[in-house]
Amino acid sequence: MKRQTGVDSRIEYFKQRIIELAKKGQSLSMITMSLGETVACYLFLAEKEYFGNRKSFIPILNSRYWNDLLEFFPGQLEEALVCPPGAWDTLKNDKNFLLQWDIRCWDEERFSSTVRDFLCEALDIPPDTRYRRFQIHSRHKEDVEAYFESNHLIPGRTVFLIPEARFFDSEIVSQDYWVKLSTAIRKKGGTVFFNSNVPIGREPYGFLPFEDLPDFVSLCGYAVGLRTGLLDYIAAFTNTKILAIYPNQFCPVFKRRDMIEMYTHYAANRNIHSSSQEEHLCMMMDKFFHMFSIRYYTGNEHVVEWIHDTDEEKEIRRIVAELGF
């Protein structure tokens, strides 16, 4: 007889929890979540009573950010199941189990609608619902303030720059873009801090814990970056002005097989036709922009979003003008 490992026993225990909830009539769905999607899910579930939903819904999450939010977010939220190591692929590939307990796997539909659209449907709330935002504070607020000061940053005149977006796997802007932008901000009397683990120019840089980030960015006053889930996080938990830059049609991400398959499926379901590859790429880019708009779901009036301009000098001037220094 094959001996059951610790991983196997955790997966079996997890499956039993799912079965118990399913027997109680709970609606269950499997969802893989990025940081931005985890933030949306957390706030929607935390606000179930505020939204007045009539459905009992529990997500089964593949997210490495959920427990970080639980650790410091005010209040308790247990209405979610986070997959233990090894459980996600086991469950996802067990089609009989999913079918038997009527578990929907949103990963198979993830580009037909956004995770927020999916959550609105699952919670039985209007599709244009925007989650309420909260300002949260670190338990180490004094340390955050000291760190901000030690980098010689100016409160309210510092730009938190986010030069990387993991999803895109490649640069959206040129290598010297961020150096030029930080120089332009300095010339206007501002200071900058890079969210990066490597130096960019001679500016201060580093990665802050999630708990400390809202207080730090609030001290900065501004956040500018490539479209990434970190901007969702900042938009949800601060009143910082945000400038978000989306990839244009020349970004390699739109030539990836998974993105092409996603858009092809989406277009076929809606009878959308393109006459050329260039038009196809432009339509994919436009779809991406509207699916992942930060402002639409947070209702944060301090968010400004646009698609990356190939004339980078012009775009840098626009950013500085939007900052209002």
Coordinates of C-alpha atoms in Angstrom, one line a residue:
M1 CA 0.0 0.0 0.0
K2 CA 1.3 3.4 -0.9
R3 CA 2.1 5.5 2.1
Q4 CA 0.3 8.9 2.2
T5 CA 2.7 11.8 2.3
G6 CA 2.1 15.0 4.3
V7 CA 1.2 16.8 1.1
D8 CA -1.3 14.1 0.1
S9 CA -3.0 14.3 3.5
R10 CA -3.3 18.1 3.3
I11 CA -4.9 17.8 -0.1
E12 CA -7.4 15.2 1.1
Y13 CA -8.2 17.3 4.1
F14 CA -8.7 20.3 1.8
K15 CA -11.0 18.3 -0.5
Q16 CA -13.1 17.3 2.5
R17 CA -13.5 20.9 3.5
I18 CA -14.8 21.7 0.0
I19 CA -17.2 18.8 0.1
E20 CA -18.6 19.9 3.5
L21 CA -19.2 23.4 2.1
A22 CA -20.8 22.1 -1.1
K23 CA -23.2 19.9 0.9
K24 CA -24.3 23.0 2.8
G25 CA -25.3 24.6 -0.5
Q26 CA -22.3 27.0 -0.9
S27 CA -21.4 28.2 -4.4
L28 CA -17.8 27.4 -5.0
S29 CA -15.4 28.5 -7.7
M30 CA -11.6 28.0 -8.3
I31 CA -9.7 31.2 -9.2
T32 CA -6.1 31.9 -9.7
M33 CA -5.4 35.5 -8.7
S34 CA -2.7 38.1 -9.2
L35 CA -2.2 40.8 -6.6
G36 CA -4.7 43.2 -8.2
E37 CA -7.3 40.5 -8.5
T38 CA -6.7 39.4 -4.9
V39 CA -7.3 42.9 -3.7
A40 CA -10.6 43.1 -5.6
C41 CA -11.7 39.7 -4.3
Y42 CA -10.8 40.7 -0.7
L43 CA -12.7 43.9 -0.8
F44 CA -15.8 42.5 -2.5
L45 CA -16.0 39.6 0.0
A46 CA -15.3 42.0 2.9
E47 CA -18.2 44.2 1.8
K48 CA -20.8 41.5 1.0
E49 CA -23.4 43.0 3.4
Y50 CA -22.7 46.5 2.1
F51 CA -23.4 45.3 -1.5
G52 CA -26.6 43.5 -0.3
N53 CA -25.8 40.3 -2.2
R54 CA -28.2 37.4 -1.9
K55 CA -25.7 34.6 -2.8
S56 CA -23.5 32.5 -0.6
F57 CA -20.2 32.2 -2.4
I58 CA -16.8 31.0 -1.3
P59 CA -13.8 31.2 -3.7
I60 CA -11.1 28.5 -3.8
L61 CA -8.0 30.6 -4.3
N62 CA -4.6 30.1 -5.8
S63 CA -3.1 33.3 -4.5
R64 CA 0.1 34.0 -2.6
Y65 CA -1.1 37.4 -1.5
W66 CA -4.3 36.5 0.3
N67 CA -2.7 35.6 3.7
D68 CA -0.7 38.9 3.5
L69 CA -3.9 40.8 3.4
L70 CA -5.5 38.8 6.2
E71 CA -2.5 39.5 8.4
F72 CA -2.9 43.2 8.7
F73 CA -6.3 44.2 7.1
P74 CA -8.8 45.4 9.7
G75 CA -11.5 42.9 10.6
Q76 CA -11.6 39.1 10.0
L77 CA -12.4 37.4 6.8
E78 CA -12.6 33.7 6.6
E79 CA -14.9 33.3 3.6
A80 CA -12.3 31.9 1.3
L81 CA -10.3 28.7 0.9
V82 CA -6.6 29.1 0.0
C83 CA -5.1 26.0 -1.7
P84 CA -2.3 24.4 0.2
P85 CA 0.9 23.5 -1.8
G86 CA 0.2 20.9 -4.5
A87 CA -3.6 21.1 -4.2
W88 CA -4.3 23.5 -7.1
D89 CA -3.2 21.3 -10.0
T90 CA -4.7 18.2 -8.3
L91 CA -8.1 19.8 -8.0
K92 CA -8.0 21.5 -11.4
N93 CA -7.3 18.2 -13.2
D94 CA -9.9 16.2 -11.2
K95 CA -12.8 17.0 -13.6
N96 CA -15.0 14.4 -12.0
F97 CA -14.6 16.0 -8.6
L98 CA -15.3 19.5 -10.0
L99 CA -18.4 18.2 -11.8
Q100 CA -19.7 16.2 -8.9
W101 CA -19.6 19.2 -6.5
D102 CA -20.6 21.8 -9.2
I103 CA -17.3 23.7 -8.8
R104 CA -16.7 26.3 -11.5
C105 CA -13.1 26.9 -12.6
W106 CA -12.8 30.5 -13.5
D107 CA -9.3 30.1 -14.9
E108 CA -10.8 28.5 -18.1
E109 CA -12.8 31.7 -18.6
R110 CA -10.4 34.3 -17.3
F111 CA -10.1 36.4 -20.4
S112 CA -13.7 36.2 -21.4
S113 CA -14.4 38.5 -18.4
T114 CA -12.3 40.0 -15.7
V115 CA -12.2 38.4 -12.2
R116 CA -14.2 41.4 -10.9
D117 CA -17.0 40.7 -13.4
F118 CA -16.9 37.1 -12.3
L119 CA -17.1 38.2 -8.7
C120 CA -20.1 40.5 -9.4
E121 CA -21.9 37.5 -11.0
A122 CA -20.9 35.1 -8.2
L123 CA -22.1 37.5 -5.5
D124 CA -25.2 38.5 -7.4
I125 CA -24.4 42.2 -7.4
P126 CA -24.6 44.7 -10.4
P127 CA -21.8 44.2 -12.9
D128 CA -20.7 47.9 -12.7
T129 CA -20.3 47.7 -8.9
R130 CA -17.2 49.4 -7.5
Y131 CA -15.7 48.2 -4.3
R132 CA -15.3 50.8 -1.5
R133 CA -11.7 51.8 -0.7
F134 CA -10.1 51.9 2.7
Q135 CA -7.1 53.7 4.1
I136 CA -5.0 51.3 6.1
H137 CA -2.0 52.0 8.3
S138 CA 1.0 50.0 9.1
R139 CA 1.7 48.7 12.6
H140 CA 5.2 50.1 12.0
K141 CA 4.1 53.6 10.9
E142 CA 6.9 55.4 12.7
D143 CA 9.5 53.1 11.1
V144 CA 8.0 53.8 7.7
E145 CA 8.2 57.6 8.3
A146 CA 11.8 57.2 9.4
Y147 CA 12.7 55.2 6.3
F148 CA 11.0 57.8 4.1
E149 CA 13.0 60.6 5.8
S150 CA 16.3 58.7 5.6
N151 CA 16.0 58.6 1.8
H152 CA 15.8 62.4 1.8
L153 CA 12.4 62.4 0.2
I154 CA 9.9 65.3 0.2
P155 CA 6.5 64.6 1.6
G156 CA 3.8 65.3 -0.9
R157 CA 6.3 65.9 -3.7
T158 CA 7.8 62.4 -4.2
V159 CA 6.9 60.1 -7.0
F160 CA 6.8 56.3 -6.2
L161 CA 8.0 54.8 -9.5
I162 CA 7.1 51.2 -10.6
P163 CA 9.3 50.3 -13.5
E164 CA 8.4 46.6 -13.7
A165 CA 5.2 44.6 -14.5
R166 CA 5.7 40.9 -14.0
F167 CA 2.8 39.9 -16.3
F168 CA 4.4 41.4 -19.4
D169 CA 7.7 39.4 -19.1
S170 CA 9.5 42.2 -20.9
E171 CA 10.0 45.9 -20.9
I172 CA 7.3 48.1 -22.2
V173 CA 9.4 51.3 -22.3
S174 CA 13.1 51.8 -23.2
Q175 CA 15.8 51.2 -20.7
D176 CA 16.6 54.9 -20.2
Y177 CA 13.0 55.9 -19.9
W178 CA 13.0 55.8 -16.1
V179 CA 16.2 57.7 -15.7
K180 CA 14.9 60.5 -18.0
L181 CA 11.6 60.6 -16.1
S182 CA 13.3 60.8 -12.7
T183 CA 15.6 63.6 -14.0
A184 CA 12.6 65.5 -15.3
I185 CA 10.8 65.2 -11.9
R186 CA 13.9 66.4 -10.0
K187 CA 14.2 69.4 -12.3
K188 CA 10.6 70.3 -11.2
G189 CA 11.6 70.2 -7.5
G190 CA 10.3 66.7 -6.8
T191 CA 12.0 63.5 -5.5
V192 CA 11.6 59.9 -6.6
F193 CA 11.7 56.4 -5.1
F194 CA 11.9 53.3 -7.3
N195 CA 10.0 50.2 -6.4
S196 CA 12.9 48.0 -7.5
N197 CA 15.6 45.6 -6.1
V198 CA 18.2 47.0 -8.4
P199 CA 19.5 50.6 -8.7
I200 CA 18.1 52.8 -11.5
G201 CA 20.3 55.9 -12.0
R202 CA 21.3 57.3 -8.6
E203 CA 17.8 57.4 -7.1
P204 CA 16.8 55.6 -3.8
Y205 CA 15.1 52.2 -4.4
G206 CA 13.8 49.1 -2.6
F207 CA 10.9 46.8 -2.0
L208 CA 8.6 47.5 1.0
P209 CA 6.4 45.0 2.8
F210 CA 2.8 45.1 1.7
E211 CA 1.7 46.3 5.1
D212 CA 4.1 49.4 5.0
L213 CA 3.5 50.3 1.4
P214 CA 0.2 52.3 1.8
D215 CA 1.7 54.6 4.4
F216 CA 4.9 55.1 2.4
V217 CA 3.2 55.8 -0.9
S218 CA 0.8 58.2 0.9
L219 CA 3.8 60.1 2.2
C220 CA 5.1 60.3 -1.4
G221 CA 1.8 61.7 -2.8
Y222 CA 2.2 60.2 -6.3
A223 CA 2.6 56.8 -7.9
V224 CA 3.6 56.3 -11.6
G225 CA 4.2 52.9 -13.1
L226 CA 3.5 50.3 -15.7
R227 CA 0.2 48.6 -15.3
T228 CA 0.6 46.1 -12.6
G229 CA -1.4 44.7 -9.6
L230 CA 0.6 46.9 -7.3
L231 CA -1.3 49.9 -8.7
D232 CA -4.6 48.2 -7.8
Y233 CA -3.3 47.8 -4.2
I234 CA -2.2 51.4 -4.0
A235 CA -5.5 52.6 -5.5
A236 CA -7.6 50.5 -3.1
F237 CA -5.8 51.5 0.1
T238 CA -4.6 55.1 -0.4
N239 CA -5.7 58.4 -1.9
T240 CA -2.5 58.8 -3.8
K241 CA -2.6 60.2 -7.3
I242 CA -1.8 57.4 -9.8
L243 CA -0.6 57.5 -13.3
A244 CA -0.8 54.0 -15.0
I245 CA 0.9 53.2 -18.3
Y246 CA -0.5 50.4 -20.3
P247 CA 1.3 48.4 -23.1
N248 CA 0.9 49.5 -26.7
Q249 CA 0.4 47.2 -29.6
F250 CA 4.2 46.7 -30.0
C251 CA 4.6 45.1 -26.6
P252 CA 5.7 41.5 -27.0
V253 CA 3.0 40.4 -24.5
F254 CA 0.4 40.7 -27.3
K255 CA 2.3 38.2 -29.4
R256 CA 2.4 35.5 -26.7
R257 CA 0.5 32.4 -27.5
D258 CA -1.7 32.6 -24.5
M259 CA -2.7 36.2 -25.2
I260 CA -3.5 35.4 -28.9
E261 CA -5.6 32.4 -27.8
M262 CA -7.4 34.6 -25.2
Y263 CA -8.3 37.3 -27.7
T264 CA -9.2 34.9 -30.5
H265 CA -11.6 33.2 -28.2
Y266 CA -13.0 36.5 -27.0
A267 CA -13.4 37.9 -30.6
A268 CA -15.0 34.7 -31.9
N269 CA -17.7 34.7 -29.2
R270 CA -18.5 38.3 -30.1
N271 CA -18.2 38.1 -33.9
I272 CA -15.3 40.6 -33.9
H273 CA -13.2 40.5 -37.0
S274 CA -9.9 42.2 -37.9
S275 CA -8.6 42.7 -41.4
S276 CA -4.9 42.6 -40.6
Q277 CA -2.4 41.5 -38.0
E278 CA -1.8 45.1 -37.0
E279 CA -5.5 45.7 -36.5
H280 CA -5.7 42.5 -34.6
L281 CA -2.9 43.6 -32.2
C282 CA -4.5 47.0 -31.7
M283 CA -7.9 45.4 -30.9
M284 CA -6.1 43.1 -28.4
M285 CA -4.4 46.1 -26.8
D286 CA -7.7 48.0 -26.5
K287 CA -9.5 45.0 -25.0
F288 CA -6.7 44.6 -22.4
F289 CA -6.9 48.3 -21.5
H290 CA -10.6 48.2 -20.9
M291 CA -10.6 44.9 -19.1
F292 CA -8.0 45.9 -16.6
S293 CA -8.9 49.6 -15.9
I294 CA -8.0 50.5 -12.3
R295 CA -10.3 53.5 -12.1
Y296 CA -13.4 51.6 -13.3
Y297 CA -13.5 49.2 -10.5
T298 CA -12.0 51.3 -7.6
G299 CA -13.9 54.4 -8.5
N300 CA -10.7 56.2 -7.5
E301 CA -10.9 59.7 -9.1
H302 CA -7.1 60.1 -8.6
V303 CA -6.2 57.5 -11.2
V304 CA -5.1 58.6 -14.7
E305 CA -4.5 55.8 -17.3
W306 CA -3.3 55.7 -20.9
I307 CA -1.6 53.5 -23.4
H308 CA 2.2 53.9 -23.7
D309 CA 3.1 56.6 -26.3
T310 CA 5.9 55.5 -28.7
D311 CA 7.1 59.1 -28.4
E312 CA 8.6 58.7 -25.0
E313 CA 9.9 62.3 -24.7
K314 CA 6.3 63.4 -25.2
E315 CA 5.0 61.0 -22.7
I316 CA 7.5 62.1 -20.0
R317 CA 6.4 65.7 -20.5
R318 CA 2.8 64.5 -20.1
I319 CA 3.6 62.7 -16.8
V320 CA 5.4 65.8 -15.4
A321 CA 2.4 67.9 -16.4
E322 CA -0.1 65.5 -14.8
L323 CA 2.0 65.6 -11.6
G324 CA 1.5 69.3 -11.5
F325 CA 4.9 70.2 -10.0

